[in-house]
Tab-separated table of C-alpha atoms and ligand atoms in Angstrom:
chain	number	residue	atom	x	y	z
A	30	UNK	CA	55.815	191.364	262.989
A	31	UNK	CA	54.213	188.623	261.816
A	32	UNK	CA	53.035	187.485	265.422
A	33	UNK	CA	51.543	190.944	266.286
A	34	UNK	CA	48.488	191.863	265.494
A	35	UNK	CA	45.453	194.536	265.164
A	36	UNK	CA	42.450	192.780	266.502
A	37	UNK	CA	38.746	193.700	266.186
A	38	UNK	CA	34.862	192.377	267.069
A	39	UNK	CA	31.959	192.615	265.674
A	40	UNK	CA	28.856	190.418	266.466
A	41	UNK	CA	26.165	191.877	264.321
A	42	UNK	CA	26.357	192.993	260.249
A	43	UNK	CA	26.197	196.892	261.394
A	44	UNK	CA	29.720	196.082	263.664
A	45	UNK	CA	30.960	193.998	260.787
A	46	UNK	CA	30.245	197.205	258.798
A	47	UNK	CA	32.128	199.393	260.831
A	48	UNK	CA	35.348	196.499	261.100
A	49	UNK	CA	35.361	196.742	257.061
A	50	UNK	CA	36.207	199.793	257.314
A	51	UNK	CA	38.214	199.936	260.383
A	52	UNK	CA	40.801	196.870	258.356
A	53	UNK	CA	40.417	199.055	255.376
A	54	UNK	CA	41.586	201.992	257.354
A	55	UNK	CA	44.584	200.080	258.815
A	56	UNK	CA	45.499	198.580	255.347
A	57	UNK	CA	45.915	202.206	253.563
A	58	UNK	CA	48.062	202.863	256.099
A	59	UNK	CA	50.364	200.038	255.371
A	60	UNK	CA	50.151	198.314	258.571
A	61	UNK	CA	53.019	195.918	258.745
A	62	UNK	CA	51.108	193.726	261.265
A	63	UNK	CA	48.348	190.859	260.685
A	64	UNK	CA	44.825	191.946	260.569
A	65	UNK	CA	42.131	189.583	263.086
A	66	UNK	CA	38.288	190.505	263.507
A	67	UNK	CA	36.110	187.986	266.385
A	68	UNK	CA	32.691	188.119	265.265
A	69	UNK	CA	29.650	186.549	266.657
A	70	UNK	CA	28.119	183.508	264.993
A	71	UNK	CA	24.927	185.783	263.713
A	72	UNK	CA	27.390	187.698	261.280
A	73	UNK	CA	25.871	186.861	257.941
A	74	UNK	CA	27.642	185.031	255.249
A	75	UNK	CA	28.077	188.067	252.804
A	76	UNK	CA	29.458	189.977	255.573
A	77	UNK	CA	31.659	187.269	257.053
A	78	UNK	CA	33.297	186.630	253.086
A	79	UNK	CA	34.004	190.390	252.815
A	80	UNK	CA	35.676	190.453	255.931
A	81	UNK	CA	37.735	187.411	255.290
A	82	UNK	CA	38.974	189.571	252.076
A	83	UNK	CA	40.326	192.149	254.271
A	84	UNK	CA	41.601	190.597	257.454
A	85	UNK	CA	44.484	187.811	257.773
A	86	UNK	CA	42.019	185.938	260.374
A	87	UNK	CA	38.145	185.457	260.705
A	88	UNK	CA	37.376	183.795	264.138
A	89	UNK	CA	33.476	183.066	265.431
A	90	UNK	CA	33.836	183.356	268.840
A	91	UNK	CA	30.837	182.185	271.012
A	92	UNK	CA	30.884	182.908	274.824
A	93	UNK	CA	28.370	179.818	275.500
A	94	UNK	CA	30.607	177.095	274.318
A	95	UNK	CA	33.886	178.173	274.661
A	96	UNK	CA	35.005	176.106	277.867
A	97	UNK	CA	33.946	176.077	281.751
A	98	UNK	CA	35.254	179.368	282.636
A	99	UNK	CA	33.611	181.126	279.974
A	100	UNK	CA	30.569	179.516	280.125
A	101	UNK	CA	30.237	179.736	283.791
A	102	UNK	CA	30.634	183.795	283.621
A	103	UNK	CA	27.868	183.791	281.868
A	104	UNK	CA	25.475	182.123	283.427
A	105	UNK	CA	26.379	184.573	286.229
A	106	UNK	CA	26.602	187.616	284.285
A	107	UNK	CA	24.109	187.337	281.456
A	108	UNK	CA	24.067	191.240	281.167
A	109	UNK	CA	27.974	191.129	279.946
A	110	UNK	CA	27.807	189.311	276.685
A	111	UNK	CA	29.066	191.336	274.280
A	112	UNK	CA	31.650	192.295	277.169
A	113	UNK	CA	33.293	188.898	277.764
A	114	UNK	CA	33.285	187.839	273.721
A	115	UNK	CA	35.856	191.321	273.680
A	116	UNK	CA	37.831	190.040	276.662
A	117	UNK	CA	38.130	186.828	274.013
A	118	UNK	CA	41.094	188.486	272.671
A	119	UNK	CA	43.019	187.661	275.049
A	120	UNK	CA	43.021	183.646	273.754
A	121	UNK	CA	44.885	184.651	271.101
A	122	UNK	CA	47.810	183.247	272.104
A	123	UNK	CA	49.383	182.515	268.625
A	124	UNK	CA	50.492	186.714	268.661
A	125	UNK	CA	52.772	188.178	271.478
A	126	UNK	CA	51.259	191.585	271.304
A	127	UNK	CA	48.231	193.069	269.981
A	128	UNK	CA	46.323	196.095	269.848
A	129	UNK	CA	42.840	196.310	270.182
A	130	UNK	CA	40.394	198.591	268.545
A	131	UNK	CA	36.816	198.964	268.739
A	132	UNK	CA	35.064	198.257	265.171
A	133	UNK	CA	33.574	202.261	265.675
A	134	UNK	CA	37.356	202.939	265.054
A	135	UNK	CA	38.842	204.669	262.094
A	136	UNK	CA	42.703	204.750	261.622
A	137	UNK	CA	43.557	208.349	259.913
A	138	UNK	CA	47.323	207.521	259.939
A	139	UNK	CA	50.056	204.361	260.622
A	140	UNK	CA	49.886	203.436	264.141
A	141	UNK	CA	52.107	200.713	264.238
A	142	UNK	CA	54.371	202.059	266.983
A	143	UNK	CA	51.706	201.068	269.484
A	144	UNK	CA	53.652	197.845	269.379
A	145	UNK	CA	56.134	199.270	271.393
A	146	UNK	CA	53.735	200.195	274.364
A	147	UNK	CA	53.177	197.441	277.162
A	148	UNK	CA	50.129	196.114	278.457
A	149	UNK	CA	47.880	197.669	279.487
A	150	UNK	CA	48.226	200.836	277.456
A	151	UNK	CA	45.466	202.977	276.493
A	152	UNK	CA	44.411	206.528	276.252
A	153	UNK	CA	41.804	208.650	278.870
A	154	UNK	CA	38.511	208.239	278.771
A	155	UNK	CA	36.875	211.817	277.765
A	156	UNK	CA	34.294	211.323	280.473
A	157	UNK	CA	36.231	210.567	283.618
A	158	UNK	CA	39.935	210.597	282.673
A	159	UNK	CA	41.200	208.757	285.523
A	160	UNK	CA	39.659	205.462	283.192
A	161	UNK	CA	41.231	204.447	279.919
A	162	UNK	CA	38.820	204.117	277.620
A	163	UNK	CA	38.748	200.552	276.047
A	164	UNK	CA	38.021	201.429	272.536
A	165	UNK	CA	41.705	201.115	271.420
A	166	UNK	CA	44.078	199.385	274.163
A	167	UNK	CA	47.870	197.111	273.980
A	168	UNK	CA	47.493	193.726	275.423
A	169	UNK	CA	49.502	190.462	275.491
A	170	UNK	CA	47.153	187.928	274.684
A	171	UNK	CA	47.297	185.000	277.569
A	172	UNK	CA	45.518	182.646	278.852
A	173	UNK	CA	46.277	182.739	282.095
A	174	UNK	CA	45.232	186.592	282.089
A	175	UNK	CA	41.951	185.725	280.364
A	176	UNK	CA	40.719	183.197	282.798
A	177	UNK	CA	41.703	186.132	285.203
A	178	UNK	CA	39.428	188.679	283.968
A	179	UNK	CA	36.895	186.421	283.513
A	180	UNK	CA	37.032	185.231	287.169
A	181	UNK	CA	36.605	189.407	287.969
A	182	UNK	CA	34.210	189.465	285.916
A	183	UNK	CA	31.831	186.552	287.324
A	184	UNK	CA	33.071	188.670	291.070
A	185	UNK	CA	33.346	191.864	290.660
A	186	UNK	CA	30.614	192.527	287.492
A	187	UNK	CA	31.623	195.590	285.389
A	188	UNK	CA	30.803	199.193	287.028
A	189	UNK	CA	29.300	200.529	283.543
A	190	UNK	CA	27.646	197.764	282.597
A	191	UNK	CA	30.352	196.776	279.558
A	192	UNK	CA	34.010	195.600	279.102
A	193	UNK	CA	35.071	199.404	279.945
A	194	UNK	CA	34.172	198.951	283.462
A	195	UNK	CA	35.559	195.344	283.724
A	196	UNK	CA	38.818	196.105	282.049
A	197	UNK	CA	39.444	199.597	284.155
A	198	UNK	CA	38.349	197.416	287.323
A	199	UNK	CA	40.882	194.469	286.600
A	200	UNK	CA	43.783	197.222	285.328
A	201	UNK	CA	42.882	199.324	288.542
A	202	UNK	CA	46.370	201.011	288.661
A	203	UNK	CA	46.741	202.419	285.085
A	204	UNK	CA	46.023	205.951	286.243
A	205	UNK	CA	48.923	206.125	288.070
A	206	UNK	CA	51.168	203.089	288.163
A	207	UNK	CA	53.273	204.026	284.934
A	208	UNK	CA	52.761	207.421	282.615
A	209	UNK	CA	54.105	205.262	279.067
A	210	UNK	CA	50.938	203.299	279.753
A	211	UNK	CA	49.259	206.468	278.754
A	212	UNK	CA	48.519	206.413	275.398
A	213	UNK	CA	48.038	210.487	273.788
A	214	UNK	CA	44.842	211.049	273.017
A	215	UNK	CA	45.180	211.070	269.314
A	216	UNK	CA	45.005	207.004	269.309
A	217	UNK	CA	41.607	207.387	270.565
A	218	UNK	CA	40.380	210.714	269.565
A	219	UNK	CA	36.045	210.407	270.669
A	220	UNK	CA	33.927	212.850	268.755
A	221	UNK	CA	32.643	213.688	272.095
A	222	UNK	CA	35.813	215.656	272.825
A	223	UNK	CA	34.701	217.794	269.795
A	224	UNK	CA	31.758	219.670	271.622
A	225	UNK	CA	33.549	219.520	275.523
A	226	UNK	CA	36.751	221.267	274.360
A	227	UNK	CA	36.229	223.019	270.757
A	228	UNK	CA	39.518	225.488	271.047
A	229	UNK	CA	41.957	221.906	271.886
A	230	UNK	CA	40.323	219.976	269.149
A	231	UNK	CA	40.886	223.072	266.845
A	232	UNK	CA	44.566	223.576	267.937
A	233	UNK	CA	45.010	219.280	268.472
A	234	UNK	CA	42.565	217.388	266.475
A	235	UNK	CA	44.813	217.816	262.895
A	236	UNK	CA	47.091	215.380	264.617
A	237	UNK	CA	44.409	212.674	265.613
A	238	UNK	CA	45.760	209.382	264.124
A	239	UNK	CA	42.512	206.843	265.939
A	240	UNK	CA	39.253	208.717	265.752
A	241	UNK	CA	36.448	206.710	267.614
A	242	UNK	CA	32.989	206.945	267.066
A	243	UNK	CA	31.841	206.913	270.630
A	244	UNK	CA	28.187	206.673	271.727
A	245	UNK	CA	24.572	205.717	270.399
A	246	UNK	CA	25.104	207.034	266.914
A	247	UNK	CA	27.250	205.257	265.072
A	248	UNK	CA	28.923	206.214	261.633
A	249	UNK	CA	26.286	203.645	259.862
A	250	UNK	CA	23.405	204.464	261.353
A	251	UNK	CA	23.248	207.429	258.643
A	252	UNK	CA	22.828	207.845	254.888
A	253	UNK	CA	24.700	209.296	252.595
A	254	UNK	CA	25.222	210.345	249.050
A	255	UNK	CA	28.533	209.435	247.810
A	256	UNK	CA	28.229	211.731	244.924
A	257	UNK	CA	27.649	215.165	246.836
A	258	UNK	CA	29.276	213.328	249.783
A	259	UNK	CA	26.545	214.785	252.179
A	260	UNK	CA	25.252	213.251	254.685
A	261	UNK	CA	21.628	212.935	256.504
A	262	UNK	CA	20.014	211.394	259.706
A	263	UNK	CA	20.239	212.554	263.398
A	264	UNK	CA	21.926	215.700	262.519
A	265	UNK	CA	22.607	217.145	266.093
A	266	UNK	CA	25.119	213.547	266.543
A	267	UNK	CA	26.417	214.184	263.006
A	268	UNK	CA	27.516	218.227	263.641
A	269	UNK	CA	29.513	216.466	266.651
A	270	UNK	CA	31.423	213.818	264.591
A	271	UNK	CA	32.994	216.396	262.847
A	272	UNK	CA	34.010	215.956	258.967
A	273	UNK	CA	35.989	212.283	260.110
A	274	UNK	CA	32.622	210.970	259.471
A	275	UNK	CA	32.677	212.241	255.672
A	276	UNK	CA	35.818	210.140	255.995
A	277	UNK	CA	34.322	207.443	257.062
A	278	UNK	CA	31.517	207.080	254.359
A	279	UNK	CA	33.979	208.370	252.134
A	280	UNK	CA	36.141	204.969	253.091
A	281	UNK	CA	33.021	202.591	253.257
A	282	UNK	CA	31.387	203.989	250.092
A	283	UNK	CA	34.386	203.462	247.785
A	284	UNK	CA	36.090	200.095	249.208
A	285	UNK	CA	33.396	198.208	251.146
A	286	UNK	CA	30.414	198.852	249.414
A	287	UNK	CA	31.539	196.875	245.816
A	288	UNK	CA	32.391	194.188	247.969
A	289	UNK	CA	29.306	194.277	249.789
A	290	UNK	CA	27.264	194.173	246.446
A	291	UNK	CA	29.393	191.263	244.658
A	292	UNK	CA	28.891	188.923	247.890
A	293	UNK	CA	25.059	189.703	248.064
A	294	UNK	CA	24.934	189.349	244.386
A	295	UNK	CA	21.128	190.275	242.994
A	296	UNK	CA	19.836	189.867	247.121
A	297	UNK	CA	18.265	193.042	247.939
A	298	UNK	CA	21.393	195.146	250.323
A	299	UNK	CA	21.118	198.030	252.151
A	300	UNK	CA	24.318	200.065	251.941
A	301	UNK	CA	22.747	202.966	253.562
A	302	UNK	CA	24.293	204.843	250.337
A	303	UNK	CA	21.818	207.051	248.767
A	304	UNK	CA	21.515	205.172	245.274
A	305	UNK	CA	18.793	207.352	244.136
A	306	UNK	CA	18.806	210.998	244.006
A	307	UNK	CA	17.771	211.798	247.524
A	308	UNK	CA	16.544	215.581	247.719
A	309	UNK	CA	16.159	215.600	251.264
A	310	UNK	CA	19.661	214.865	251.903
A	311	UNK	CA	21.632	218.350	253.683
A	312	UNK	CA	25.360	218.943	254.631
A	313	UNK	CA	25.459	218.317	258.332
A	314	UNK	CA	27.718	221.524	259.044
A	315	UNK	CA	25.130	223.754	257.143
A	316	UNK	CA	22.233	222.077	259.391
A	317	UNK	CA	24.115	222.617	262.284
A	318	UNK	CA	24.374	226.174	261.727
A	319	UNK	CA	20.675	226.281	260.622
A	320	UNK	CA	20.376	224.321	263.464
A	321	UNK	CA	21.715	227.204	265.750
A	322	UNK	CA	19.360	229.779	264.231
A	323	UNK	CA	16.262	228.286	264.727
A	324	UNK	CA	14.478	230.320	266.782
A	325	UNK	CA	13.980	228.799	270.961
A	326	UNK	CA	10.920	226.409	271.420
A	327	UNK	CA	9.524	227.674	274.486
A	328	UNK	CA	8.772	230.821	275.977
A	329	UNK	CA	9.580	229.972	278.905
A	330	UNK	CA	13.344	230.286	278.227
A	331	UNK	CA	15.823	233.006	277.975
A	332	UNK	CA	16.200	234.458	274.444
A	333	UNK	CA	19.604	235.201	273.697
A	334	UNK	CA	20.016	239.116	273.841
A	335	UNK	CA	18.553	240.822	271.015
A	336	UNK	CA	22.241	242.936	269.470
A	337	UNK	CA	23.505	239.333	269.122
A	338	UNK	CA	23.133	237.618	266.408
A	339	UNK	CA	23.307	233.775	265.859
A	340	UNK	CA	26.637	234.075	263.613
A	341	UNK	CA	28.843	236.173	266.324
A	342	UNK	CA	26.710	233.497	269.179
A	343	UNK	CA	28.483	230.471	267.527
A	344	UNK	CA	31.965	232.239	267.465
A	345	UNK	CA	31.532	233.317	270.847
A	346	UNK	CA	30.619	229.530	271.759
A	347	UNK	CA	33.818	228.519	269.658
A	348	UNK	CA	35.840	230.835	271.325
A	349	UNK	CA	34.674	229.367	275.009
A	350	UNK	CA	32.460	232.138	275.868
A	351	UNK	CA	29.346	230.489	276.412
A	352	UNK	CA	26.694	232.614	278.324
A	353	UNK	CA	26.737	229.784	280.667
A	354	UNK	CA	23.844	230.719	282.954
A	355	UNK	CA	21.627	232.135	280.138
A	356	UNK	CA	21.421	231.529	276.784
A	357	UNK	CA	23.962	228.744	276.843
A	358	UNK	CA	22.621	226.724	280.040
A	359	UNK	CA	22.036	223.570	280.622
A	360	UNK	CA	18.931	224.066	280.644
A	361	UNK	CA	18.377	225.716	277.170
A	362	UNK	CA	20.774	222.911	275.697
A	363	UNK	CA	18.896	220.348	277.366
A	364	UNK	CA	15.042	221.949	276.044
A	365	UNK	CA	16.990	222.714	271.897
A	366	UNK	CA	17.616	218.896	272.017
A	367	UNK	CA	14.230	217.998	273.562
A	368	UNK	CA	12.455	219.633	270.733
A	369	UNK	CA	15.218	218.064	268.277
A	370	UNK	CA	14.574	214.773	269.149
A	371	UNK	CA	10.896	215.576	269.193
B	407	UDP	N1	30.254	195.458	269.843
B	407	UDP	C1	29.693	194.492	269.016
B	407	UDP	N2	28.338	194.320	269.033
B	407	UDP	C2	27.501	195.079	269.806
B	407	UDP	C3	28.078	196.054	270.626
B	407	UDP	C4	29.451	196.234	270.611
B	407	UDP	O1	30.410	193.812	268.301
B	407	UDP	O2	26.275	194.861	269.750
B	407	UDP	C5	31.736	195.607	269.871
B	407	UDP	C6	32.250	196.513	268.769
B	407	UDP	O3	33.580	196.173	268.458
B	407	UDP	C7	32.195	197.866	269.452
B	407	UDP	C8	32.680	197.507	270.856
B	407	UDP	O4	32.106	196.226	271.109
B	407	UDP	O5	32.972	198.847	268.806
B	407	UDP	C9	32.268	198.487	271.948
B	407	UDP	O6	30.943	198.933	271.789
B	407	UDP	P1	30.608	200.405	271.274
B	407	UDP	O7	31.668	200.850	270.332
B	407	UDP	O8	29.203	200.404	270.772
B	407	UDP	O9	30.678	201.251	272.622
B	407	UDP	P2	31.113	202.807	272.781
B	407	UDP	O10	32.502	202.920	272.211
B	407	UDP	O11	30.119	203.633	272.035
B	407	UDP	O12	31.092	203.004	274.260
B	408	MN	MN1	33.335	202.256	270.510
């Protein structure tokens, strides 16, 4: 066991954030394998000591001066930095197996028996399921493999733009070569999955074991009050995260945070806590809801039919029966966020 291991990256504090959490996750689940997070060398010093509390190993990894291959892909591919410091895992060569996970990751129960999966192993990518996505994948670290990718990489580019499109490119056959490459969903459960199929994550999402905070908003770019657990910022994202990111906070605000305060001592630290009493601060489900009763912006748009009302709109929505080409379109989705975001 002891040359497996869970490994992470993070190459700014916010990632680091999300990692604490992520190795606090695995560790209340009694992981029986070693714990390693890459970060970049701008993690801060508070942030780096915390992490080294919580994880076996702490490695700065720097694409620019980590040998000729490396450093080579970069020059060519500037716009895949954070890309090749993930594909970095694969150096390390002192574990046989490991599993990665994406520091937006929280583990809800013990995963260990990914170990027995092969490389490349990894679950469908919500968007386009014939891709894996790489926020949680099985590799054997190598370094033959790694100057591999990398040479892909410096050939090939990535089709997305990140190590998603690199690593799907490079493992071209997973969607068909070999179903126990297949992870279930449940190791990589995105809150994106939420909103596309309500009735399967109602009837599936009790068993989620990985749930992965996929997209811009990310669990830390909120607040929230630890004592009425609520939680406030872009509220439309939050609705879609579901109550994992309650468990998230939840997690960060009672085992990261103390940590975070005794390394930055009397320094000023942002915890993104609510410290104060914060009377703005509202439950994200009861905005959604409110959320869905506010009346449409613009009269241009259909107005949902009059005998309806908002409460039997959301169950019908819930249910699947969205009034597709009225009041649900795309096009009245797409105008409610416009004035959201406005
Ligand atoms: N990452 C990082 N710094 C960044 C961006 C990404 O350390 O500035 C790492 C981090 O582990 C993150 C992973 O790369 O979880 C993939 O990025 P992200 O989770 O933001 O992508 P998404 O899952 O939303 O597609
Ligand atoms: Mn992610």
């Amino acid at each position: 066991m002891a040359d497996q291991a869970f490994v992470t990256l993070a190459t700014n504090d916010n990632y680091a954030r999300g990692a604490m959490v992520l190795g606090k996750s695995l560790r209340n689940h009694n992981t029986s394998r070693k714990l390693v997070v890459l970060i970049g060398p701008h993690v801060t010093e508070p942030c780096q000591a915390v992490l080294k509390r919580i994880y076996d190993e702490v490695k700065v990894v720097n694409v620019l001066d980590s040998g000729d291959k490396a450093h080579l892909a970069m020059m060519n591919r500037p716009d895949l930095g954070v890309t090749l410091t993930k594909l970095h895992g694969w150096t390390l060569t002192h574990y046989s197996k490991c599993v990665f996970m994406d520091a937006d990751t929280l583990v809800v129960s013990n995963i260990d028996e990914l170990f027995d999966r092969e490389e490349l192993s990894a679950a469908p990518d919500p968007g386009w399921p014939d891709c894996f996505n790489s926020g949680v994948f099985v590799y054997r670290p190598s370094l033959e493999t790694y100057g591999k990718l990398l040479q892909y990489c410096t050939e090939h580019g990535s089709f997305d733009g990140g190590d998603q499109g690199v690593l799907n490119g490079y493992f071209s056959n997973w969607s068909t070569a070999d179903i126990s490459k297949h992870l279930p969903f449940i190791y990589n459960l995105s809150s994106i999955a939420i909103y596309t199929y309500l009735p399967a994550f109602k009837q599936y999402g009790g068993n989620a074991k990985v749930v992965h905070f996929l997209g811009k908003t990310k669990p830390w770019s909120y607040t929230f009050d630890p004592k009425t657990k609520k939680i406030s910022g872009n509220m439309q994202d939050a609705a879609m995260h579901s109550t994992f990111l309650v468990d998230w906070w939840t997690l960060y605000s009672n085992a990261v945070v103390p940590m975070l305060h005794q390394q930055y001592g009397d320094q000023t630290f942002h915890s993104g806590c609510v410290e104060l009493f914060f009377s703005d601060v509202v439950t994200f489900e009861s905005r959604f809801i409110q959320e869905q009763e506010e009346p449409e912006p613009s009269p241009a748009q259909a107005l949902p039919p009059p005998n309806v009302s908002s409460a039997e709109r959301k169950e019908m929505w819930e249910q699947g029966q969205a009034d597709y080409m009225g009041t649900d379109s795309f096009a009245n989705i797409q105008r409610k966020l416009d004035s959201f975001l406005k």
